[in-house]
Amino acid sequence: MTIYNCRYHVPRSFFQDDVNELVLFEEFGGNPTLVNFQTLRVGTACGSAYENKDMELSCQGRPISAIKFASFGDVQGTCGSYYKGTCAGQNDALSIIQNACVGKESCTVSASESTFGAADCAEDISKRLIVEAVC
């Protein structure tokens, strides 16, 4: 008996919150009683860097699959509940981080106005780059 080891990745966006049905069509004469599933719990990685420092983001050997939040400026909150504060860089931080990090196991981004644009922060505010990624 030959056993085939096939893996299928179904993107999270294909699933609905309630009931989902998956139909597999086996073309090689496989045995449906040997099919098993593995569900991976999605992890979160958060990164932070003060202005003019580098932020390294890593999913510990797994690829970064999405960016939930990214902002450069006066970011508030904690990992899982970040929000933009009183000021932010002019460039779209989310797009910049998505382009630099999604699909990679790790990435490094400079937390600077040259990357994210001038931030209209008061002089006494320390600007930070904050990122929340899905692993």
PDB file of C-alpha atoms in Angstrom:
ATOM      1  CA  MET A   1       0.000   0.000   0.000  1.00  0.00           C
ATOM      2  CA  THR A   2       1.320   3.442  -0.941  1.00  0.00           C
ATOM      3  CA  ILE A   3       0.669   6.322   1.432  1.00  0.00           C
ATOM      4  CA  TYR A   4       0.673   9.830   0.009  1.00  0.00           C
ATOM      5  CA  ASN A   5       1.537  12.703   2.294  1.00  0.00           C
ATOM      6  CA  CYS A   6      -0.166  15.808   0.932  1.00  0.00           C
ATOM      7  CA  ARG A   7      -0.600  19.095   2.706  1.00  0.00           C
ATOM      8  CA  TYR A   8      -3.208  21.673   1.827  1.00  0.00           C
ATOM      9  CA  HIS A   9      -3.163  25.195   3.151  1.00  0.00           C
ATOM     10  CA  VAL A  10      -6.567  26.841   3.341  1.00  0.00           C
ATOM     11  CA  PRO A  11      -6.275  30.604   3.939  1.00  0.00           C
ATOM     12  CA  ARG A  12      -8.083  31.910   6.993  1.00  0.00           C
ATOM     13  CA  SER A  13     -10.054  34.325   4.800  1.00  0.00           C
ATOM     14  CA  PHE A  14     -11.828  31.336   3.178  1.00  0.00           C
ATOM     15  CA  PHE A  15     -13.428  30.336   6.483  1.00  0.00           C
ATOM     16  CA  GLN A  16     -16.595  31.710   8.006  1.00  0.00           C
ATOM     17  CA  ASP A  17     -17.110  32.208  11.736  1.00  0.00           C
ATOM     18  CA  ASP A  18     -19.675  29.428  12.066  1.00  0.00           C
ATOM     19  CA  VAL A  19     -19.876  26.174  10.060  1.00  0.00           C
ATOM     20  CA  ASN A  20     -17.476  25.308   7.237  1.00  0.00           C
ATOM     21  CA  GLU A  21     -17.445  22.303   4.930  1.00  0.00           C
ATOM     22  CA  LEU A  22     -14.315  21.020   3.249  1.00  0.00           C
ATOM     23  CA  VAL A  23     -14.637  18.616   0.302  1.00  0.00           C
ATOM     24  CA  LEU A  24     -11.507  16.809  -0.902  1.00  0.00           C
ATOM     25  CA  PHE A  25     -11.387  15.169  -4.305  1.00  0.00           C
ATOM     26  CA  GLU A  26      -8.705  12.497  -4.392  1.00  0.00           C
ATOM     27  CA  GLU A  27      -7.451  11.731  -7.887  1.00  0.00           C
ATOM     28  CA  PHE A  28      -4.921   9.033  -7.003  1.00  0.00           C
ATOM     29  CA  GLY A  29      -7.244   6.450  -5.447  1.00  0.00           C
ATOM     30  CA  GLY A  30      -6.530   7.420  -1.853  1.00  0.00           C
ATOM     31  CA  ASN A  31      -8.358   6.087   1.181  1.00  0.00           C
ATOM     32  CA  PRO A  32     -10.586   8.776   2.760  1.00  0.00           C
ATOM     33  CA  THR A  33     -10.421   7.025   6.146  1.00  0.00           C
ATOM     34  CA  LEU A  34      -6.719   7.921   6.326  1.00  0.00           C
ATOM     35  CA  VAL A  35      -7.322  11.673   5.983  1.00  0.00           C
ATOM     36  CA  ASN A  36      -6.481  13.704   9.055  1.00  0.00           C
ATOM     37  CA  PHE A  37      -6.389  17.404   9.799  1.00  0.00           C
ATOM     38  CA  GLN A  38      -4.095  19.630  11.752  1.00  0.00           C
ATOM     39  CA  THR A  39      -5.221  23.012  12.965  1.00  0.00           C
ATOM     40  CA  LEU A  40      -2.556  25.532  13.815  1.00  0.00           C
ATOM     41  CA  ARG A  41      -3.290  28.174  16.388  1.00  0.00           C
ATOM     42  CA  VAL A  42      -2.356  31.516  14.951  1.00  0.00           C
ATOM     43  CA  GLY A  43       0.224  33.339  16.996  1.00  0.00           C
ATOM     44  CA  THR A  44       0.896  37.008  17.385  1.00  0.00           C
ATOM     45  CA  ALA A  45       4.215  38.806  17.393  1.00  0.00           C
ATOM     46  CA  CYS A  46       4.520  42.425  18.468  1.00  0.00           C
ATOM     47  CA  GLY A  47       7.495  44.662  17.848  1.00  0.00           C
ATOM     48  CA  SER A  48       8.486  48.092  19.109  1.00  0.00           C
ATOM     49  CA  ALA A  49      11.340  50.468  18.343  1.00  0.00           C
ATOM     50  CA  TYR A  50      11.968  54.079  19.288  1.00  0.00           C
ATOM     51  CA  GLU A  51      12.790  56.621  16.593  1.00  0.00           C
ATOM     52  CA  ASN A  52      16.065  56.044  14.715  1.00  0.00           C
ATOM     53  CA  LYS A  53      16.344  52.455  15.940  1.00  0.00           C
ATOM     54  CA  ASP A  54      15.702  49.231  14.023  1.00  0.00           C
ATOM     55  CA  MET A  55      12.721  47.011  14.815  1.00  0.00           C
ATOM     56  CA  GLU A  56      13.177  43.294  14.202  1.00  0.00           C
ATOM     57  CA  LEU A  57      10.009  41.257  13.928  1.00  0.00           C
ATOM     58  CA  SER A  58      10.104  37.449  14.022  1.00  0.00           C
ATOM     59  CA  CYS A  59       7.638  34.559  14.140  1.00  0.00           C
ATOM     60  CA  GLN A  60      10.188  32.087  15.522  1.00  0.00           C
ATOM     61  CA  GLY A  61      10.672  30.084  12.322  1.00  0.00           C
ATOM     62  CA  ARG A  62       7.160  30.527  10.924  1.00  0.00           C
ATOM     63  CA  PRO A  63       6.317  33.072   8.221  1.00  0.00           C
ATOM     64  CA  ILE A  64       4.602  36.333   9.046  1.00  0.00           C
ATOM     65  CA  SER A  65       1.174  35.898   7.455  1.00  0.00           C
ATOM     66  CA  ALA A  66      -0.434  39.304   8.102  1.00  0.00           C
ATOM     67  CA  ILE A  67       0.022  42.633   9.835  1.00  0.00           C
ATOM     68  CA  LYS A  68      -2.844  43.576  12.152  1.00  0.00           C
ATOM     69  CA  PHE A  69      -1.507  46.962  13.258  1.00  0.00           C
ATOM     70  CA  ALA A  70       1.379  49.261  12.367  1.00  0.00           C
ATOM     71  CA  SER A  71       1.984  52.880  13.262  1.00  0.00           C
ATOM     72  CA  PHE A  72       4.891  55.280  13.725  1.00  0.00           C
ATOM     73  CA  GLY A  73       4.329  58.116  16.173  1.00  0.00           C
ATOM     74  CA  ASP A  74       2.617  58.320  19.562  1.00  0.00           C
ATOM     75  CA  VAL A  75       1.214  54.770  19.691  1.00  0.00           C
ATOM     76  CA  GLN A  76      -0.878  53.726  22.705  1.00  0.00           C
ATOM     77  CA  GLY A  77      -2.033  50.382  24.148  1.00  0.00           C
ATOM     78  CA  THR A  78      -0.463  46.956  24.522  1.00  0.00           C
ATOM     79  CA  CYS A  79       0.099  43.988  22.242  1.00  0.00           C
ATOM     80  CA  GLY A  80      -3.319  42.908  20.998  1.00  0.00           C
ATOM     81  CA  SER A  81      -4.933  46.289  21.598  1.00  0.00           C
ATOM     82  CA  TYR A  82      -2.719  48.987  20.069  1.00  0.00           C
ATOM     83  CA  TYR A  83      -4.215  52.202  18.734  1.00  0.00           C
ATOM     84  CA  LYS A  84      -2.893  55.389  17.170  1.00  0.00           C
ATOM     85  CA  GLY A  85      -2.203  58.211  19.592  1.00  0.00           C
ATOM     86  CA  THR A  86      -2.115  61.971  19.068  1.00  0.00           C
ATOM     87  CA  CYS A  87       0.293  61.925  16.103  1.00  0.00           C
ATOM     88  CA  ALA A  88       1.556  59.594  13.367  1.00  0.00           C
ATOM     89  CA  GLY A  89       3.903  59.552  10.400  1.00  0.00           C
ATOM     90  CA  GLN A  90       2.515  60.796   7.069  1.00  0.00           C
ATOM     91  CA  ASN A  91       3.205  57.555   5.153  1.00  0.00           C
ATOM     92  CA  ASP A  92       0.969  54.489   5.496  1.00  0.00           C
ATOM     93  CA  ALA A  93       2.845  52.412   8.092  1.00  0.00           C
ATOM     94  CA  LEU A  94       0.604  49.373   7.586  1.00  0.00           C
ATOM     95  CA  SER A  95       1.435  49.132   3.854  1.00  0.00           C
ATOM     96  CA  ILE A  96       5.144  49.702   4.467  1.00  0.00           C
ATOM     97  CA  ILE A  97       5.322  46.918   7.065  1.00  0.00           C
ATOM     98  CA  GLN A  98       3.168  44.553   4.992  1.00  0.00           C
ATOM     99  CA  ASN A  99       5.507  44.976   2.004  1.00  0.00           C
ATOM    100  CA  ALA A 100       8.615  44.517   4.151  1.00  0.00           C
ATOM    101  CA  CYS A 101       7.492  41.604   6.319  1.00  0.00           C
ATOM    102  CA  VAL A 102       4.570  39.475   5.081  1.00  0.00           C
ATOM    103  CA  GLY A 103       5.717  36.070   3.844  1.00  0.00           C
ATOM    104  CA  LYS A 104       9.064  36.242   5.652  1.00  0.00           C
ATOM    105  CA  GLU A 105      10.120  34.513   8.872  1.00  0.00           C
ATOM    106  CA  SER A 106      11.605  37.783  10.118  1.00  0.00           C
ATOM    107  CA  CYS A 107      12.148  41.336   8.952  1.00  0.00           C
ATOM    108  CA  THR A 108      13.940  44.476  10.094  1.00  0.00           C
ATOM    109  CA  VAL A 109      12.534  47.972   9.600  1.00  0.00           C
ATOM    110  CA  SER A 110      14.028  51.327  10.547  1.00  0.00           C
ATOM    111  CA  ALA A 111      11.786  53.392  12.827  1.00  0.00           C
ATOM    112  CA  SER A 112      12.463  56.731  11.186  1.00  0.00           C
ATOM    113  CA  GLU A 113      10.766  59.655   9.532  1.00  0.00           C
ATOM    114  CA  SER A 114      12.705  58.841   6.356  1.00  0.00           C
ATOM    115  CA  THR A 115      10.732  55.573   6.212  1.00  0.00           C
ATOM    116  CA  PHE A 116       7.342  56.620   7.608  1.00  0.00           C
ATOM    117  CA  GLY A 117       7.246  60.345   6.832  1.00  0.00           C
ATOM    118  CA  ALA A 118       7.255  63.308   9.152  1.00  0.00           C
ATOM    119  CA  ALA A 119       5.159  62.865  12.274  1.00  0.00           C
ATOM    120  CA  ASP A 120       3.329  65.901  13.610  1.00  0.00           C
ATOM    121  CA  CYS A 121       4.255  65.103  17.229  1.00  0.00           C
ATOM    122  CA  ALA A 122       4.962  67.639  19.937  1.00  0.00           C
ATOM    123  CA  GLU A 123       8.633  68.074  20.884  1.00  0.00           C
ATOM    124  CA  ASP A 124       8.243  66.170  24.174  1.00  0.00           C
ATOM    125  CA  ILE A 125       6.742  63.021  22.583  1.00  0.00           C
ATOM    126  CA  SER A 126       9.034  60.082  21.883  1.00  0.00           C
ATOM    127  CA  LYS A 127       8.042  58.552  18.564  1.00  0.00           C
ATOM    128  CA  ARG A 128       7.876  54.765  18.257  1.00  0.00           C
ATOM    129  CA  LEU A 129       7.213  52.200  15.572  1.00  0.00           C
ATOM    130  CA  ILE A 130       4.741  49.612  16.872  1.00  0.00           C
ATOM    131  CA  VAL A 131       3.750  46.530  14.869  1.00  0.00           C
ATOM    132  CA  GLU A 132       1.417  43.613  15.607  1.00  0.00           C
ATOM    133  CA  ALA A 133       1.865  40.671  13.254  1.00  0.00           C
ATOM    134  CA  VAL A 134       0.043  37.373  12.762  1.00  0.00           C
ATOM    135  CA  CYS A 135       2.316  34.329  12.565  1.00  0.00           C
TER     136      CYS A 135
END
